[in-house]
Amino acid sequence: MTIDVDAANKVLGGLRPFPVAVTTIDGGFANGLMSLSAGSMSIVPELPRATVSLTKYNKTHDMVLSSGIFVMHLLSAVPEQLDASLDILMTLGGSSGRDGGKISKLRTKTGVTGAPILLDAHSYVETRVMATLDVEESTIFVGDVVAAEILNPGERLRIGEAWGKLPAEWIEQYETNHVPQLESARAYRSAARS
């Protein structure tokens, strides 16, 4: 069976329009990353849940697995907030937490779980993990929402808009840094098929 990979990626990419900043804390160390695999997980309005898929390559993955806490932030597209949104995206998406603290470069407050809340984000939901699903190269985390807030009302930033405004040199560095993550994901998939 042959899969039209381009068609599959176009369909699936259309389901991930919003870049999401994910933060957590474990053992007193705060960290975060950017994800395009996040969303709502409950149809019960008074019992909201959020979900995020994190690759096992990332330090944030291990920290969420250990602490059972994650905060999912949407970014703002409002012109006066756009620079702050792009700063969050470049800070959390541009380097590994294994290379040092990223969160200290951003404006934060402490959430009810102890995890950092990004003050320049559009909004957030703070969660406690209630279930996980191992999917070879990633883990899908489902969290019960314990706090939520709209910090900066207005339109939310879409990935296409964000990518079009990021500096070319940052995109080039991101793509270089992304190679080991892709290699790790392929290795997990290969090992699972062996």
PDB file of C-alpha atoms in Angstrom:
ATOM      1  CA  MET A   1       0.000   0.000   0.000  1.00  0.00           C
ATOM      2  CA  THR A   2       1.363   3.413  -0.992  1.00  0.00           C
ATOM      3  CA  ILE A   3       0.542   6.493   1.047  1.00  0.00           C
ATOM      4  CA  ASP A   4       0.405   9.958  -0.497  1.00  0.00           C
ATOM      5  CA  VAL A   5       2.556  11.498   2.237  1.00  0.00           C
ATOM      6  CA  ASP A   6       2.141  15.040   0.897  1.00  0.00           C
ATOM      7  CA  ALA A   7      -1.659  14.729   0.993  1.00  0.00           C
ATOM      8  CA  ALA A   8      -1.585  13.189   4.491  1.00  0.00           C
ATOM      9  CA  ASN A   9       0.647  15.962   5.823  1.00  0.00           C
ATOM     10  CA  LYS A  10      -1.529  18.648   4.235  1.00  0.00           C
ATOM     11  CA  VAL A  11      -4.682  17.207   5.844  1.00  0.00           C
ATOM     12  CA  LEU A  12      -3.047  16.688   9.247  1.00  0.00           C
ATOM     13  CA  GLY A  13      -1.207  20.034   9.162  1.00  0.00           C
ATOM     14  CA  GLY A  14      -4.560  21.749   8.746  1.00  0.00           C
ATOM     15  CA  LEU A  15      -5.575  20.355  12.131  1.00  0.00           C
ATOM     16  CA  ARG A  16      -2.671  22.135  13.873  1.00  0.00           C
ATOM     17  CA  PRO A  17      -3.093  25.828  13.148  1.00  0.00           C
ATOM     18  CA  PHE A  18      -1.982  27.203  16.531  1.00  0.00           C
ATOM     19  CA  PRO A  19       1.524  27.007  17.987  1.00  0.00           C
ATOM     20  CA  VAL A  20       1.241  26.163  21.672  1.00  0.00           C
ATOM     21  CA  ALA A  21       3.824  26.990  24.331  1.00  0.00           C
ATOM     22  CA  VAL A  22       4.022  24.199  26.911  1.00  0.00           C
ATOM     23  CA  THR A  23       5.635  24.804  30.294  1.00  0.00           C
ATOM     24  CA  THR A  24       6.204  22.599  33.312  1.00  0.00           C
ATOM     25  CA  ILE A  25       8.249  22.296  36.486  1.00  0.00           C
ATOM     26  CA  ASP A  26       9.953  19.273  38.011  1.00  0.00           C
ATOM     27  CA  GLY A  27      12.265  19.189  40.993  1.00  0.00           C
ATOM     28  CA  GLY A  28      12.376  22.988  41.095  1.00  0.00           C
ATOM     29  CA  PHE A  29      13.528  23.280  37.451  1.00  0.00           C
ATOM     30  CA  ALA A  30      11.157  25.015  35.014  1.00  0.00           C
ATOM     31  CA  ASN A  31      11.233  24.314  31.301  1.00  0.00           C
ATOM     32  CA  GLY A  32       9.131  24.575  28.182  1.00  0.00           C
ATOM     33  CA  LEU A  33       8.845  24.021  24.460  1.00  0.00           C
ATOM     34  CA  MET A  34       6.627  24.740  21.469  1.00  0.00           C
ATOM     35  CA  SER A  35       4.157  22.178  20.136  1.00  0.00           C
ATOM     36  CA  LEU A  36       1.750  21.915  17.231  1.00  0.00           C
ATOM     37  CA  SER A  37       0.092  18.806  18.691  1.00  0.00           C
ATOM     38  CA  ALA A  38      -2.240  20.094  21.381  1.00  0.00           C
ATOM     39  CA  GLY A  39      -5.955  20.483  21.871  1.00  0.00           C
ATOM     40  CA  SER A  40      -9.114  20.055  23.871  1.00  0.00           C
ATOM     41  CA  MET A  41      -9.881  16.596  25.216  1.00  0.00           C
ATOM     42  CA  SER A  42     -13.303  16.733  26.900  1.00  0.00           C
ATOM     43  CA  ILE A  43     -16.842  17.342  25.733  1.00  0.00           C
ATOM     44  CA  VAL A  44     -17.994  18.020  29.312  1.00  0.00           C
ATOM     45  CA  PRO A  45     -17.873  21.834  29.581  1.00  0.00           C
ATOM     46  CA  GLU A  46     -17.647  21.947  33.385  1.00  0.00           C
ATOM     47  CA  LEU A  47     -14.797  19.383  33.415  1.00  0.00           C
ATOM     48  CA  PRO A  48     -12.313  20.629  30.783  1.00  0.00           C
ATOM     49  CA  ARG A  49      -9.287  18.619  29.728  1.00  0.00           C
ATOM     50  CA  ALA A  50      -6.345  19.426  27.477  1.00  0.00           C
ATOM     51  CA  THR A  51      -4.041  17.158  25.528  1.00  0.00           C
ATOM     52  CA  VAL A  52      -0.536  17.585  24.182  1.00  0.00           C
ATOM     53  CA  SER A  53       1.799  15.207  22.376  1.00  0.00           C
ATOM     54  CA  LEU A  54       5.475  15.593  23.293  1.00  0.00           C
ATOM     55  CA  THR A  55       8.358  13.754  21.646  1.00  0.00           C
ATOM     56  CA  LYS A  56      10.541  11.663  23.927  1.00  0.00           C
ATOM     57  CA  TYR A  57      13.616  13.520  22.663  1.00  0.00           C
ATOM     58  CA  ASN A  58      12.634  16.671  24.570  1.00  0.00           C
ATOM     59  CA  LYS A  59      13.569  17.352  28.186  1.00  0.00           C
ATOM     60  CA  THR A  60      10.087  18.830  28.732  1.00  0.00           C
ATOM     61  CA  HIS A  61       8.616  15.404  27.859  1.00  0.00           C
ATOM     62  CA  ASP A  62      10.556  13.751  30.689  1.00  0.00           C
ATOM     63  CA  MET A  63       9.670  16.549  33.102  1.00  0.00           C
ATOM     64  CA  VAL A  64       5.912  16.315  32.378  1.00  0.00           C
ATOM     65  CA  LEU A  65       6.105  12.527  32.704  1.00  0.00           C
ATOM     66  CA  SER A  66       7.795  12.910  36.105  1.00  0.00           C
ATOM     67  CA  SER A  67       5.830  15.866  37.535  1.00  0.00           C
ATOM     68  CA  GLY A  68       2.394  15.192  36.057  1.00  0.00           C
ATOM     69  CA  ILE A  69       1.969  18.916  35.322  1.00  0.00           C
ATOM     70  CA  PHE A  70       1.767  20.953  32.137  1.00  0.00           C
ATOM     71  CA  VAL A  71       0.547  24.392  31.147  1.00  0.00           C
ATOM     72  CA  MET A  72      -0.635  24.955  27.578  1.00  0.00           C
ATOM     73  CA  HIS A  73      -0.420  28.574  26.330  1.00  0.00           C
ATOM     74  CA  LEU A  74      -1.815  30.087  23.156  1.00  0.00           C
ATOM     75  CA  LEU A  75       0.017  33.086  21.703  1.00  0.00           C
ATOM     76  CA  SER A  76      -1.411  36.455  20.706  1.00  0.00           C
ATOM     77  CA  ALA A  77      -1.659  37.812  17.149  1.00  0.00           C
ATOM     78  CA  VAL A  78      -2.676  41.314  18.301  1.00  0.00           C
ATOM     79  CA  PRO A  79      -0.140  43.761  16.783  1.00  0.00           C
ATOM     80  CA  GLU A  80       1.000  45.180  20.147  1.00  0.00           C
ATOM     81  CA  GLN A  81       1.554  41.620  21.484  1.00  0.00           C
ATOM     82  CA  LEU A  82       3.071  40.058  18.353  1.00  0.00           C
ATOM     83  CA  ASP A  83       6.716  40.735  19.240  1.00  0.00           C
ATOM     84  CA  ALA A  84       6.214  39.113  22.671  1.00  0.00           C
ATOM     85  CA  SER A  85       4.515  36.124  21.028  1.00  0.00           C
ATOM     86  CA  LEU A  86       7.384  35.660  18.591  1.00  0.00           C
ATOM     87  CA  ASP A  87       9.858  36.003  21.479  1.00  0.00           C
ATOM     88  CA  ILE A  88       8.081  33.162  23.327  1.00  0.00           C
ATOM     89  CA  LEU A  89       8.093  31.030  20.177  1.00  0.00           C
ATOM     90  CA  MET A  90      11.787  31.640  19.469  1.00  0.00           C
ATOM     91  CA  THR A  91      12.839  31.190  23.109  1.00  0.00           C
ATOM     92  CA  LEU A  92      10.979  27.928  23.716  1.00  0.00           C
ATOM     93  CA  GLY A  93      11.293  26.575  20.178  1.00  0.00           C
ATOM     94  CA  GLY A  94      14.849  27.579  19.434  1.00  0.00           C
ATOM     95  CA  SER A  95      16.912  25.564  21.889  1.00  0.00           C
ATOM     96  CA  SER A  96      16.846  22.588  24.214  1.00  0.00           C
ATOM     97  CA  GLY A  97      16.176  22.794  27.933  1.00  0.00           C
ATOM     98  CA  ARG A  98      19.160  20.456  28.280  1.00  0.00           C
ATOM     99  CA  ASP A  99      21.341  23.412  27.255  1.00  0.00           C
ATOM    100  CA  GLY A 100      20.157  25.598  30.146  1.00  0.00           C
ATOM    101  CA  GLY A 101      17.155  27.462  31.455  1.00  0.00           C
ATOM    102  CA  LYS A 102      14.854  29.018  28.866  1.00  0.00           C
ATOM    103  CA  ILE A 103      11.991  30.119  31.107  1.00  0.00           C
ATOM    104  CA  SER A 104      14.072  32.724  32.977  1.00  0.00           C
ATOM    105  CA  LYS A 105      14.226  34.756  29.735  1.00  0.00           C
ATOM    106  CA  LEU A 106      10.423  35.200  29.746  1.00  0.00           C
ATOM    107  CA  ARG A 107       7.972  37.086  31.974  1.00  0.00           C
ATOM    108  CA  THR A 108       6.188  34.560  34.210  1.00  0.00           C
ATOM    109  CA  LYS A 109       4.103  34.048  37.308  1.00  0.00           C
ATOM    110  CA  THR A 110       3.706  30.853  39.298  1.00  0.00           C
ATOM    111  CA  GLY A 111       0.587  28.819  38.621  1.00  0.00           C
ATOM    112  CA  VAL A 112      -1.444  26.792  41.116  1.00  0.00           C
ATOM    113  CA  THR A 113       0.638  23.685  40.297  1.00  0.00           C
ATOM    114  CA  GLY A 114       3.901  25.589  40.687  1.00  0.00           C
ATOM    115  CA  ALA A 115       4.493  25.600  36.929  1.00  0.00           C
ATOM    116  CA  PRO A 116       5.385  28.869  35.184  1.00  0.00           C
ATOM    117  CA  ILE A 117       2.626  30.842  33.469  1.00  0.00           C
ATOM    118  CA  LEU A 118       3.822  32.977  30.523  1.00  0.00           C
ATOM    119  CA  LEU A 119       2.459  36.482  31.147  1.00  0.00           C
ATOM    120  CA  ASP A 120       2.900  37.578  27.536  1.00  0.00           C
ATOM    121  CA  ALA A 121       0.834  34.672  26.182  1.00  0.00           C
ATOM    122  CA  HIS A 122      -2.703  35.154  24.892  1.00  0.00           C
ATOM    123  CA  SER A 123      -4.166  32.614  27.326  1.00  0.00           C
ATOM    124  CA  TYR A 124      -3.459  29.352  29.111  1.00  0.00           C
ATOM    125  CA  VAL A 125      -4.878  26.247  30.726  1.00  0.00           C
ATOM    126  CA  GLU A 126      -2.947  24.683  33.588  1.00  0.00           C
ATOM    127  CA  THR A 127      -3.361  20.935  34.066  1.00  0.00           C
ATOM    128  CA  ARG A 128      -2.595  17.893  36.130  1.00  0.00           C
ATOM    129  CA  VAL A 129      -1.966  14.809  34.008  1.00  0.00           C
ATOM    130  CA  MET A 130      -4.697  12.183  34.412  1.00  0.00           C
ATOM    131  CA  ALA A 131      -3.629   9.792  31.627  1.00  0.00           C
ATOM    132  CA  THR A 132      -0.811   9.135  29.182  1.00  0.00           C
ATOM    133  CA  LEU A 133      -0.505   7.140  25.985  1.00  0.00           C
ATOM    134  CA  ASP A 134       2.886   5.970  24.734  1.00  0.00           C
ATOM    135  CA  VAL A 135       2.984   6.226  20.930  1.00  0.00           C
ATOM    136  CA  GLU A 136       6.571   5.125  20.240  1.00  0.00           C
ATOM    137  CA  GLU A 137       8.423   8.419  19.596  1.00  0.00           C
ATOM    138  CA  SER A 138       5.996  10.528  21.663  1.00  0.00           C
ATOM    139  CA  THR A 139       3.737  10.462  24.679  1.00  0.00           C
ATOM    140  CA  ILE A 140       0.256  11.905  24.555  1.00  0.00           C
ATOM    141  CA  PHE A 141      -0.552  13.612  27.861  1.00  0.00           C
ATOM    142  CA  VAL A 142      -4.148  14.277  28.921  1.00  0.00           C
ATOM    143  CA  GLY A 143      -4.576  16.756  31.743  1.00  0.00           C
ATOM    144  CA  ASP A 144      -7.494  17.869  33.887  1.00  0.00           C
ATOM    145  CA  VAL A 145      -7.627  21.665  33.797  1.00  0.00           C
ATOM    146  CA  VAL A 146      -7.033  23.145  37.260  1.00  0.00           C
ATOM    147  CA  ALA A 147      -6.699  26.818  36.213  1.00  0.00           C
ATOM    148  CA  ALA A 148      -7.244  28.944  33.111  1.00  0.00           C
ATOM    149  CA  GLU A 149      -7.013  32.602  32.176  1.00  0.00           C
ATOM    150  CA  ILE A 150      -7.221  34.932  29.183  1.00  0.00           C
ATOM    151  CA  LEU A 151      -4.196  37.181  29.712  1.00  0.00           C
ATOM    152  CA  ASN A 152      -4.222  39.249  26.505  1.00  0.00           C
ATOM    153  CA  PRO A 153      -7.571  39.156  24.664  1.00  0.00           C
ATOM    154  CA  GLY A 154      -7.798  39.303  20.894  1.00  0.00           C
ATOM    155  CA  GLU A 155      -6.887  37.029  18.013  1.00  0.00           C
ATOM    156  CA  ARG A 156      -4.694  33.995  18.602  1.00  0.00           C
ATOM    157  CA  LEU A 157      -1.510  33.545  16.577  1.00  0.00           C
ATOM    158  CA  ARG A 158      -1.624  30.922  13.814  1.00  0.00           C
ATOM    159  CA  ILE A 159       1.508  29.008  12.824  1.00  0.00           C
ATOM    160  CA  GLY A 160       1.479  30.241   9.214  1.00  0.00           C
ATOM    161  CA  GLU A 161       1.385  33.864  10.351  1.00  0.00           C
ATOM    162  CA  ALA A 162       4.100  33.251  12.957  1.00  0.00           C
ATOM    163  CA  TRP A 163       6.400  31.411  10.547  1.00  0.00           C
ATOM    164  CA  GLY A 164       6.072  34.253   8.044  1.00  0.00           C
ATOM    165  CA  LYS A 165       7.294  36.785  10.631  1.00  0.00           C
ATOM    166  CA  LEU A 166      10.216  34.842  12.124  1.00  0.00           C
ATOM    167  CA  PRO A 167      13.750  35.876  11.110  1.00  0.00           C
ATOM    168  CA  ALA A 168      15.262  33.706   8.350  1.00  0.00           C
ATOM    169  CA  GLU A 169      18.389  33.004  10.448  1.00  0.00           C
ATOM    170  CA  TRP A 170      16.226  31.742  13.342  1.00  0.00           C
ATOM    171  CA  ILE A 171      14.290  29.413  10.990  1.00  0.00           C
ATOM    172  CA  GLU A 172      17.570  28.072   9.613  1.00  0.00           C
ATOM    173  CA  GLN A 173      18.870  27.410  13.153  1.00  0.00           C
ATOM    174  CA  TYR A 174      15.537  25.809  14.138  1.00  0.00           C
ATOM    175  CA  GLU A 175      15.700  23.439  11.173  1.00  0.00           C
ATOM    176  CA  THR A 176      19.283  22.483  12.070  1.00  0.00           C
ATOM    177  CA  ASN A 177      18.323  21.898  15.720  1.00  0.00           C
ATOM    178  CA  HIS A 178      15.272  19.866  14.641  1.00  0.00           C
ATOM    179  CA  VAL A 179      17.359  17.204  12.823  1.00  0.00           C
ATOM    180  CA  PRO A 180      18.364  15.239  15.977  1.00  0.00           C
ATOM    181  CA  GLN A 181      14.726  15.238  17.162  1.00  0.00           C
ATOM    182  CA  LEU A 182      13.596  13.775  13.830  1.00  0.00           C
ATOM    183  CA  GLU A 183      16.389  11.181  13.942  1.00  0.00           C
ATOM    184  CA  SER A 184      15.343  10.215  17.477  1.00  0.00           C
ATOM    185  CA  ALA A 185      11.692   9.885  16.424  1.00  0.00           C
ATOM    186  CA  ARG A 186      12.635   7.710  13.437  1.00  0.00           C
ATOM    187  CA  ALA A 187      14.785   5.506  15.687  1.00  0.00           C
ATOM    188  CA  TYR A 188      11.892   4.999  18.145  1.00  0.00           C
ATOM    189  CA  ARG A 189       9.599   4.074  15.240  1.00  0.00           C
ATOM    190  CA  SER A 190      12.192   1.690  13.802  1.00  0.00           C
ATOM    191  CA  ALA A 191      12.767  -0.011  17.156  1.00  0.00           C
ATOM    192  CA  ALA A 192       9.023  -0.497  17.632  1.00  0.00           C
ATOM    193  CA  ARG A 193       8.746  -2.160  14.217  1.00  0.00           C
ATOM    194  CA  SER A 194      11.698  -4.524  14.811  1.00  0.00           C
TER     195      SER A 194
END
